Every structure is written in structure tokens, then in C-alpha cells.
Coordinates of C-alpha atoms in Angstrom, one line a residue:
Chain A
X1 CA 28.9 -37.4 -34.0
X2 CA 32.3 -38.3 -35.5
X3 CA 34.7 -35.6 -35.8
X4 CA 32.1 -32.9 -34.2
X5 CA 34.5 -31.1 -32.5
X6 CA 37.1 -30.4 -35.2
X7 CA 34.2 -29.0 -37.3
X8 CA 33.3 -25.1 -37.1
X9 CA 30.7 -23.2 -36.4
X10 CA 30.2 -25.1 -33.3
X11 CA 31.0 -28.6 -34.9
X12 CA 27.7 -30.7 -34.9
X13 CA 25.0 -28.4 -34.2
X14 CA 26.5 -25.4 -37.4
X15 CA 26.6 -28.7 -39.9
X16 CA 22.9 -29.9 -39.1
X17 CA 21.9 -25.7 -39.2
X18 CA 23.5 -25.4 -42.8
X19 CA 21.9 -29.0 -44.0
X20 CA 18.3 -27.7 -42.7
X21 CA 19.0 -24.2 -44.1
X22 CA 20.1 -25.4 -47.2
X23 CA 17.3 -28.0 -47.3
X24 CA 14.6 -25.3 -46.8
X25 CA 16.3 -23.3 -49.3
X26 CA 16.0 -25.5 -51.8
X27 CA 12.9 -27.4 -51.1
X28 CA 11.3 -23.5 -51.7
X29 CA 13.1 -23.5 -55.1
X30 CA 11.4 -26.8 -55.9
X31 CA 8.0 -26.2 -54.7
X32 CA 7.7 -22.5 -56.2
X33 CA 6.2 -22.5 -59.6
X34 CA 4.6 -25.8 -58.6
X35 CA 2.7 -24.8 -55.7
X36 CA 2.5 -20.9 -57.3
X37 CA 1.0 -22.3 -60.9
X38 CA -2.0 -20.4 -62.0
X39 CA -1.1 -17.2 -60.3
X40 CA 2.4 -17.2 -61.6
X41 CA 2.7 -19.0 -65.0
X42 CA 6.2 -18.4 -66.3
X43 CA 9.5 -17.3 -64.9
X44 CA 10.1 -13.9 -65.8
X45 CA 12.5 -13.1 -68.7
X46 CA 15.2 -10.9 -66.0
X47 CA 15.2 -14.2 -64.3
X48 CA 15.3 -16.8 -66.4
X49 CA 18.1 -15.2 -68.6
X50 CA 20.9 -15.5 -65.8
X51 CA 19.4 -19.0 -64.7
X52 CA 20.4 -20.6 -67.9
X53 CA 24.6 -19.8 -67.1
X54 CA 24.0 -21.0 -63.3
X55 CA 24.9 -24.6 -63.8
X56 CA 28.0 -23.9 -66.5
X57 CA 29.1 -21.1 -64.1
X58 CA 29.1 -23.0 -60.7
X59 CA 30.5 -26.6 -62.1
X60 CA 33.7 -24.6 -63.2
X61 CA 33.8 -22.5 -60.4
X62 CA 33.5 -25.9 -58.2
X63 CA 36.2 -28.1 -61.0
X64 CA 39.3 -26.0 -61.6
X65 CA 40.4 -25.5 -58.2
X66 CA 40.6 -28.8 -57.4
X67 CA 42.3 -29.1 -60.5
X68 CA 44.3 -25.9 -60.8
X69 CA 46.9 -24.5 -57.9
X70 CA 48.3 -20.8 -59.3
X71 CA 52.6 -21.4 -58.7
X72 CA 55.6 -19.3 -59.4
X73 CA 56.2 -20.7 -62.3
X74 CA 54.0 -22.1 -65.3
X75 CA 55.7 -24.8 -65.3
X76 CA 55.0 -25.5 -61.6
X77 CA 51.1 -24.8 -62.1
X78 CA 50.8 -27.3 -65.2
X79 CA 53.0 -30.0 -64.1
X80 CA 50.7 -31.1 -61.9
X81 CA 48.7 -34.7 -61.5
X82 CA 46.0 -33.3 -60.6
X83 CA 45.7 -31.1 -63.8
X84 CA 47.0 -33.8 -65.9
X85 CA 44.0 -36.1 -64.3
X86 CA 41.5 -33.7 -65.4
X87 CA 42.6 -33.0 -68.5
X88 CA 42.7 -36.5 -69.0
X89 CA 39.0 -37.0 -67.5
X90 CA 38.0 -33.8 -69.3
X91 CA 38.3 -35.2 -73.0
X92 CA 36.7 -38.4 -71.7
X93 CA 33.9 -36.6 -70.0
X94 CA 33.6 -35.1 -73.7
X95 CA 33.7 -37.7 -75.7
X96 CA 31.4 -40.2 -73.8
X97 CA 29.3 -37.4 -71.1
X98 CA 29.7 -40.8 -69.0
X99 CA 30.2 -39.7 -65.5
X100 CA 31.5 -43.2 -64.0
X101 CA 33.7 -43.5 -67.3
X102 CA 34.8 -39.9 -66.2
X103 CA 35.5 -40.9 -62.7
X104 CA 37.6 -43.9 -63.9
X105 CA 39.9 -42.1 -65.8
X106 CA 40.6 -39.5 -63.5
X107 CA 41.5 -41.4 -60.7
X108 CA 43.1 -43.9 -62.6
X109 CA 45.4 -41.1 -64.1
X110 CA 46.0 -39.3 -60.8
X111 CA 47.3 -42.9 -59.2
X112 CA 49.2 -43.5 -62.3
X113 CA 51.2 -40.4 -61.7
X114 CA 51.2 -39.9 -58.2
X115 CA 52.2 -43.7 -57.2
X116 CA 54.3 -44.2 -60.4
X117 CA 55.8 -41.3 -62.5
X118 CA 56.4 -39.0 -60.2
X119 CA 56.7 -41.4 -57.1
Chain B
X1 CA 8.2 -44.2 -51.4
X2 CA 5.0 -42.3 -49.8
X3 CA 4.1 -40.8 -53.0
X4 CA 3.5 -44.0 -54.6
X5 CA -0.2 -44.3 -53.3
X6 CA -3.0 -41.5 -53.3
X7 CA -3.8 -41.3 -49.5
X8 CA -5.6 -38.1 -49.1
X9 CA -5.1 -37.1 -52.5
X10 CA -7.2 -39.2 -54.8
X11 CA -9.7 -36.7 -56.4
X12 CA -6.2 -34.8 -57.8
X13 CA -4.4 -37.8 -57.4
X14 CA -5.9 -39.2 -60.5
X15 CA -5.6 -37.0 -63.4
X16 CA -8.8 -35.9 -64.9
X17 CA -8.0 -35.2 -68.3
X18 CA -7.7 -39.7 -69.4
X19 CA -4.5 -40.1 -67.4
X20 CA -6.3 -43.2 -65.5
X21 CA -4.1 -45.4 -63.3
X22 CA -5.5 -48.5 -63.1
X23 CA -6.0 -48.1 -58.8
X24 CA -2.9 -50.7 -57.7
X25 CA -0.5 -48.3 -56.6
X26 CA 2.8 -49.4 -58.5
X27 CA 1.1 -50.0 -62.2
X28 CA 2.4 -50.0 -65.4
X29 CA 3.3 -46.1 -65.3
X30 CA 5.4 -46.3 -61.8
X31 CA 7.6 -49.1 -63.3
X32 CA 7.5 -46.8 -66.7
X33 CA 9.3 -44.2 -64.9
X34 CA 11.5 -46.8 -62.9
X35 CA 12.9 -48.0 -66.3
X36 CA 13.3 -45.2 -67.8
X37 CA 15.2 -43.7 -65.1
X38 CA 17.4 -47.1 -64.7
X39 CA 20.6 -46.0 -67.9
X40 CA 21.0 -43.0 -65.3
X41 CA 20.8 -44.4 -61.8
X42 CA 24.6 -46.2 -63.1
X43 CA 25.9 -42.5 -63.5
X44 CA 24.1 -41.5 -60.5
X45 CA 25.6 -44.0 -57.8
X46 CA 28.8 -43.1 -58.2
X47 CA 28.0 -40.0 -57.3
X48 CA 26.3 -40.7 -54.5
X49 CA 29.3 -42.9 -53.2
X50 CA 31.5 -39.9 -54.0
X51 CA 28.8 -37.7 -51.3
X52 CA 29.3 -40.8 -48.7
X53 CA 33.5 -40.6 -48.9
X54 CA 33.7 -36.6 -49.2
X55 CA 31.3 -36.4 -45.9
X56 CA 33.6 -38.8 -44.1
X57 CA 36.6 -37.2 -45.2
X58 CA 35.5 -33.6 -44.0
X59 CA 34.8 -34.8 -40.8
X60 CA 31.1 -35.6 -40.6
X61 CA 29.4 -38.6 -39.1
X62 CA 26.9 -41.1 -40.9
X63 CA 23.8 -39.6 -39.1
X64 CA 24.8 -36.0 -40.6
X65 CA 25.5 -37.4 -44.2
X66 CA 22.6 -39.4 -44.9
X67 CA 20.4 -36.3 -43.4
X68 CA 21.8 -33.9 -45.7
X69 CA 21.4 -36.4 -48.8
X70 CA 17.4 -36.8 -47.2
X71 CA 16.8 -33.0 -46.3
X72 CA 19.0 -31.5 -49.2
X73 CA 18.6 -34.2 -51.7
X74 CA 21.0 -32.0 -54.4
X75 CA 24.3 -33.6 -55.0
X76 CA 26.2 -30.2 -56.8
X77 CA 25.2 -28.4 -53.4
X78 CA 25.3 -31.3 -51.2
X79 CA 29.2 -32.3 -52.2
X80 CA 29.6 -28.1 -52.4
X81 CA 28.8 -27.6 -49.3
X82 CA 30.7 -30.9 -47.2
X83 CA 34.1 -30.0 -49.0
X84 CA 33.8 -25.8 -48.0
X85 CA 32.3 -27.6 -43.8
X86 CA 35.8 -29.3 -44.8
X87 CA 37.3 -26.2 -45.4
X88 CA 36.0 -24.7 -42.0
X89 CA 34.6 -22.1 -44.4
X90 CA 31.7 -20.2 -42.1
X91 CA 28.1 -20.8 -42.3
X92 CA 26.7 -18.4 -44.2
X93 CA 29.0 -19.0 -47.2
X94 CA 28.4 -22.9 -47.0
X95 CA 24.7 -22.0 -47.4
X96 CA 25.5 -19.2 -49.4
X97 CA 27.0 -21.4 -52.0
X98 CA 24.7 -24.3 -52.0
X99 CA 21.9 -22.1 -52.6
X100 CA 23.3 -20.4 -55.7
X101 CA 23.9 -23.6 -56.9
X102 CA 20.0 -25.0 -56.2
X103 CA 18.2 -21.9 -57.8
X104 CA 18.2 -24.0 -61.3
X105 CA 15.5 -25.9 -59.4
X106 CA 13.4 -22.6 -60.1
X107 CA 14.0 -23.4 -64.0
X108 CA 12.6 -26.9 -63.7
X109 CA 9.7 -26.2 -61.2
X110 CA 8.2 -23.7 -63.7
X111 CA 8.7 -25.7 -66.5
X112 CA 7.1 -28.7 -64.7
X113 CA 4.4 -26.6 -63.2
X114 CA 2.0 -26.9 -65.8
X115 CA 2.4 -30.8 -65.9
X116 CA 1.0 -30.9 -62.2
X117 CA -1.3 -28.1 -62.4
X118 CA -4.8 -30.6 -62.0
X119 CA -3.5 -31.9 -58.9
X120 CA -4.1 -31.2 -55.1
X121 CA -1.7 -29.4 -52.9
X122 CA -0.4 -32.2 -50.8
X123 CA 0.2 -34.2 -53.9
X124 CA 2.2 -31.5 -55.5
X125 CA 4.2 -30.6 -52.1
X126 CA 5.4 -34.1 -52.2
X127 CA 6.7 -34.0 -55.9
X128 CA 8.1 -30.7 -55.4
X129 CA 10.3 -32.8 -52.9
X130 CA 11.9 -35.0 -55.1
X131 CA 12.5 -32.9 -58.1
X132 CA 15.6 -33.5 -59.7
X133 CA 17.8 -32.5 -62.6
X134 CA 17.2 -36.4 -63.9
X135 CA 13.4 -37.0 -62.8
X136 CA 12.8 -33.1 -64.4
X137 CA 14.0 -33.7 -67.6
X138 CA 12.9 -37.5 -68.1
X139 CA 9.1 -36.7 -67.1
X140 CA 9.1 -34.0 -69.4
X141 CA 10.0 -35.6 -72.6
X142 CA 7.9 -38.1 -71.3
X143 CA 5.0 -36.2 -71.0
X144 CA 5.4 -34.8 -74.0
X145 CA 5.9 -37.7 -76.0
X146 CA 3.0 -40.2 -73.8
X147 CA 0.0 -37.8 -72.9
X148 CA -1.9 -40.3 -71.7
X149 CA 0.4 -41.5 -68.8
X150 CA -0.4 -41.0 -65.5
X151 CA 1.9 -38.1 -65.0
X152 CA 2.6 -37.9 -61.5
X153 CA 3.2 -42.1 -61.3
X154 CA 5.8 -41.8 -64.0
X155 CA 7.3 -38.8 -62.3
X156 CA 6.9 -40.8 -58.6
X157 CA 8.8 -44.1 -60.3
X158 CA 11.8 -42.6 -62.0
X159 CA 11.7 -39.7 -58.4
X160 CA 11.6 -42.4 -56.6
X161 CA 14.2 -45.1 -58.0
X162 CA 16.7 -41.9 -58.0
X163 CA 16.1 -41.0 -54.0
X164 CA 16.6 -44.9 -52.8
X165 CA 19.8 -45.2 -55.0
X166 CA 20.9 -42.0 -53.8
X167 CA 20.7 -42.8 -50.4
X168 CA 21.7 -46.0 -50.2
X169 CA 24.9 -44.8 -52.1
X170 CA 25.9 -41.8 -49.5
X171 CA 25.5 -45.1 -46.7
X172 CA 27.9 -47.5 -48.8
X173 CA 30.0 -44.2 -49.6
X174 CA 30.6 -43.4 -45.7
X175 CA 31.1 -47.1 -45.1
X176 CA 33.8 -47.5 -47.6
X177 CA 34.8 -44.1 -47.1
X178 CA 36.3 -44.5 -43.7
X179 CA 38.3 -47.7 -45.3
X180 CA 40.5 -46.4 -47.6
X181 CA 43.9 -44.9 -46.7
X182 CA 44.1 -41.1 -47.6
X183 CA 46.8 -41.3 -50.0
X184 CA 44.4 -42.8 -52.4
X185 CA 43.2 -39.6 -52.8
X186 CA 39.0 -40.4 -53.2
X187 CA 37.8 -37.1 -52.5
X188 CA 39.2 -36.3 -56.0
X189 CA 36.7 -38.0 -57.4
X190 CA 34.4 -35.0 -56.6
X191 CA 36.1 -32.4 -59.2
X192 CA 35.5 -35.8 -61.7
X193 CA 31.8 -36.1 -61.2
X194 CA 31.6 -32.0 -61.3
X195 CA 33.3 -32.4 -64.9
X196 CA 31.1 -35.2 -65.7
X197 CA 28.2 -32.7 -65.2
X198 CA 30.0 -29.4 -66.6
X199 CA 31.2 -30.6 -70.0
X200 CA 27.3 -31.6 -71.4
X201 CA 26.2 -27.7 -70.1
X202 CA 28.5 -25.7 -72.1
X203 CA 26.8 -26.5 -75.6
X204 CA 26.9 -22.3 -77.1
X205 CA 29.3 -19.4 -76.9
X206 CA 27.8 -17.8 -73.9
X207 CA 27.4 -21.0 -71.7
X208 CA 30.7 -21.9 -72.4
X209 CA 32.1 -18.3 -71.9
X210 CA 30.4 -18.8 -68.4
X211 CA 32.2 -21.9 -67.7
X212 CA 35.2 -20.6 -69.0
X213 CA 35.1 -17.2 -66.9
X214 CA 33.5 -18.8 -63.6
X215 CA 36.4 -21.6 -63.0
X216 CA 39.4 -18.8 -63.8
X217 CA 38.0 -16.6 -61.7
X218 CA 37.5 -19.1 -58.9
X219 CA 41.3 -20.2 -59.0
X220 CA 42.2 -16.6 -59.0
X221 CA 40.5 -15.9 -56.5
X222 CA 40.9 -19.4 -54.2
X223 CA 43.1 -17.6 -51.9
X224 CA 40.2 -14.8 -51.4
X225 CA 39.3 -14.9 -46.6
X226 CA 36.2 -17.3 -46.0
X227 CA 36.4 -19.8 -48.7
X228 CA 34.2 -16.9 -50.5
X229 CA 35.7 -18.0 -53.8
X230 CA 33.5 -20.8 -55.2
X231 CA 30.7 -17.9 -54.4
X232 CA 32.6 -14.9 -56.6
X233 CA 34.0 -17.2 -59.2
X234 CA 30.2 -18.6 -59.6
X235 CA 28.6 -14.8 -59.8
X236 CA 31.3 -14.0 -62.3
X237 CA 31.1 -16.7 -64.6
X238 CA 26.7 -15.7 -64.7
X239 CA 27.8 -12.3 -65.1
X240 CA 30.5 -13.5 -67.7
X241 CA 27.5 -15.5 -69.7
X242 CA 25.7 -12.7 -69.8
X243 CA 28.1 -10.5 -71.0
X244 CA 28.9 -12.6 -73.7
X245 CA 24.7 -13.2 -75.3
X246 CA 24.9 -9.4 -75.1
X247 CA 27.9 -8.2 -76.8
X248 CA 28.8 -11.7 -78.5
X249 CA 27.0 -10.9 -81.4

């Protein structure tokens, strides 16, 4: 495996534990009502209620980041290509929910500034 | 591609409430589902490119890519959980994180439940497998709209079409990933596709307020020991949600 050994965990053997782990996992998630139906009809109310703010929740939690590094100054956090890319990508993931138009923008912003304005 | 024919399943197989395939195994309802699911498979091989580079860039090998696009099958989780491996973050919050991510699948197994409830276990153990945010919420309108589809072909076509492109995109996406000089930056197109997904789930006040609160709090707390801040961030913006269909009113 390439790069094994600079991986943790025990390089190879931790990555293919977490993809079967996670696999399982989520294979269970998939299957449960499915296989359950008839015994189990509907998702319980104290479950389903928190389930509808998983995706919105864990998409930001996984975007600004990327996009966002805390400096000393505010000038310093927002002057910063990779915020300006998203931004950028943001209103175009808005105004067309296209994620390849999404992707173009982005990267094409982040070059545009990285190998050209700020170069 | 197995699902595509009966085998041992053919007294479920075949719907018994009219839904009557018409006994070749890729008829009229398979390539129903296959064209329907065609607009998204353009928005979906991107991503599935994206999955290729980001595994190559944090380290992992072809083998270990494509089997975590076949055994996962989840591309939130599956790009989740390569960049926190590239982040020597440990186990249990790489896991950790990819499953709060996959318990939506919950949502859309019950929900799709009743759609699949005439058929046999097998059968339904191998649809549970390729259920998808895109082959969920295709089916269902389908179903809804064209009862007398065969149900589980339609699913199986547009399931299907989705797990080939899928794969064969994480492949081309290691391939091309190992290309491309690092100053190009690629793996930033993985905060893109995540925005690409975000922006269409924060359609009220608390669903946005969730957004809102989970990604502050996850660049608050980025600097937080084990890479546990996608994990907090994510809680918090639920909690946040929450908070906000309670007291928002």
C-alpha cells in the first residue's frame, strides 16, 4: 500500500479497520427500518427530530474550516483565498445548487488569486 | 449489478400487488430508473473524482480507496473520513465522524421501508446496500407518482447507474490524482462539493441556524487535540437546530 507507513494507527491495517467499521456502521443504518418494517413502522419522534439538522449541521461543520483559519487580525482571517473562493462558490452553489458549476468556481477563484493577485 | 436479476428471490422479487416486470431482467423499469438518475450522475462524478484525488493526497493507495467507495459507499463520510486519516486524527474519531454523518440513512430507510415491505429478505438486504441520498429520494417520488412500476427495478436502475459511476470515478480520481502538482490545490475541491450539498439543506430558520452554529463552532474549535472538532462542531450545530424549532417561535 502506498504511503502505509506514514499513515497512523498502524498505517494500512487502522485505514482498512475504520473503512470496514464505518462500512458496517452504515450498512446497519441502511438496512434498519428496511429489514425491521412491520415490527417497527416509523422512526420515533425523539429521533427523527434531531435527524432532520444532521446533514445542515455536519456540511458546515465539514466547509468552514477549510474555508475559514481564526488569525490575529480580522483582516488576516478574511483576506484569505480560500475564503474569498468559497464565498465565491457559495453564491454560485446558491444560485444554481449545481455542484460541478460549484466546483468550477471555487477552484477557478482560488487559482485566480493564489497564482495571480496575490502571487 | 447483482440485484438486477431475481435469483433466489423471485416469489418477493416480483411485486404482488400489479408491479409485473415483464421477466428480462433489465426491462423498461431498470432503464426507467437509469434515466432518471442520469441529470444527477453529472453532479455526482465530480464528486467521486474529488474521493479518488483526496485519498491519494492523504496517503492511501488505490486498493484502500476503491474499497472504502465499495464497503462505505457514502461520499460526506467517505471524503470525512480520508481528510481526518490525512490528518493522522485516531481511529475512533475517524469512525466517530463518519458515522454521525451516515445516521441520515436511518431517515431514508424508514421512509423507504414501506415501499419494499412485500419483498424477501435477501432482496431487501441487497437494496439496503445501495441506498443513497439520490436513489432514496428519486424512487420515492417515483413511487409515488408511477404505482404500478416495478419498485425494486426502478430502485436497482437508478442504485445501480450511481454505484458504477461512483466507482469508476474514485479509480479515474486516484489516477489523476497522483498527476497533478500539489500547488494546484485539488483537495480544495472537497469543501466545494460539501457547499454544493450544504447550501440546498438549509431551506428554514432552524436548519439554517444549524448550519450556521455547526461550521462556527467547528472553526472555533479546529484547534481542539484529536481532530475532535468536525465531531463537536457537528453535535453543536444539531443541538443548535434544535434550540432554535424550540425557542424560535
Amino acid at each position: 500500500m502506498t504511503g502505509g507507513s506514514a499513515l497512523p494507527f498502524g498505517g494500512s491495517l487502522g485505514v482498512w479497520l475504520a473503512i470496514v467499521l464505518i462500512g458496517l456502521a452504515t450498512y446497519g443504518f441502511r438496512l434498519s427500518f428496511i429489514y425491521l418494517f412491520g415490527r417497527i413502522d416509523e422512526v420515533p419522534p425523539r429521533i427523527k427530530r434531531p435527524l432532520r439538522y444532521v446533514p445542515p449541521a455536519v456540511l458546515a461543520a465539514l466547509v468552514l474550516p477549510d474555508l475559514v483559519t481564526i488569525r490575529p487580525s480580522v483582516a488576516a482571517t478574511l483576506v484569505d483565498e480560500r475564503l474569498i473562493a468559497g464565498a465565491v462558490a457559495g453564491a454560485i452553489a446558491w444560485r444554481t445548487e449545481n455542484v460541478m458549476a460549484t466546483i468550477g468556481a471555487g477552484m477557478a477563484t482560488l487559482w485566480l488569486f493564489r497564482f495571480v493577485v496575490f502571487a | 449489478m447483482d440485484g438486477a436479476s431475481p435469483d433466489g428471490n423471485s416469489p418477493d422479487g416480483n411485486s404482488p400487488d400489479g408491479n409485473s416486470p415483464d421477466g428480462t431482467p433489465f426491462d423498461s423499469d431498470v432503464w426507467a430508473g437509469v434515466r432518471d438518475v442520469s441529470p444527477l450522475l453529472l453532479g455526482i462524478a465530480p464528486f467521486a473524482l474529488v474521493a479518488g484525488i483526496a485519498a491519494v493526497n492523504a496517503g492511501l493507495g488505490l486498493a484502500e480507496a476503491v474499497g472504502m467507495s465499495v464497503i462505505v459507499f457514502a461520499g460526506a463520510s467517505q471524503l470525512a473520513a480520508i481528510e481526518l486519516i490525512g490528518a493522522n486524527a485516531p481511529l475512533a474519531v475517524v469512525i466517530g465522524t463518519a458515522v454521525v454523518i451516515n445516521v441520515r440513512m436511518v431517515m431514508y430507510s424508514a421512509s423507504i421501508a414501506p415501499h419494499f415491505a412485500d419483498y424477501g429478505r435477501k432482496l431487501r438486504a441487497g437494496l439496503a446496500y445501495v441506498l443513497t441520498d439520490q436513489a432514496y429520494a428519486l424512487s420515492v417520488a417515483e413511487f409515488e407518482a408511477n404505482p404500478e412500476r416495478s419498485r425494486w427495478r426502478y430502485y436497482v436502475g437508478a442504485a445501480a447507474a450511481l454505484w458504477v459511476v461512483w466507482q469508476v470515478g474514485t479509480v479515474v480520481g486516484v489516477v489523476v490524482g497522483a498527476g497533478v502538482p500539489d500547488a494546484w490545490g485539488l483537495t480544495f475541491a472537497v469543501p466545494l462539493v460539501f457547499l454544493a450539498l450544504l447550501v440546498p439543506t438549509m431551506k428554514d430558520r432552524p436548519t439554517t441556524a444549524a448550519g450556521v452554529g455547526g461550521g462556527a463552532i467547528a472553526v472555533a474549535a479546529a484547534g481542539l487535540p484529536l481532530n475532535l472538532g468536525l465531531l463537536v462542531g457537528a453535535v453543536s450545530g444539531i443541538v443548535v437546530g434544535l434550540l432554535t424549532e424550540v425557542f424560535g417561535e
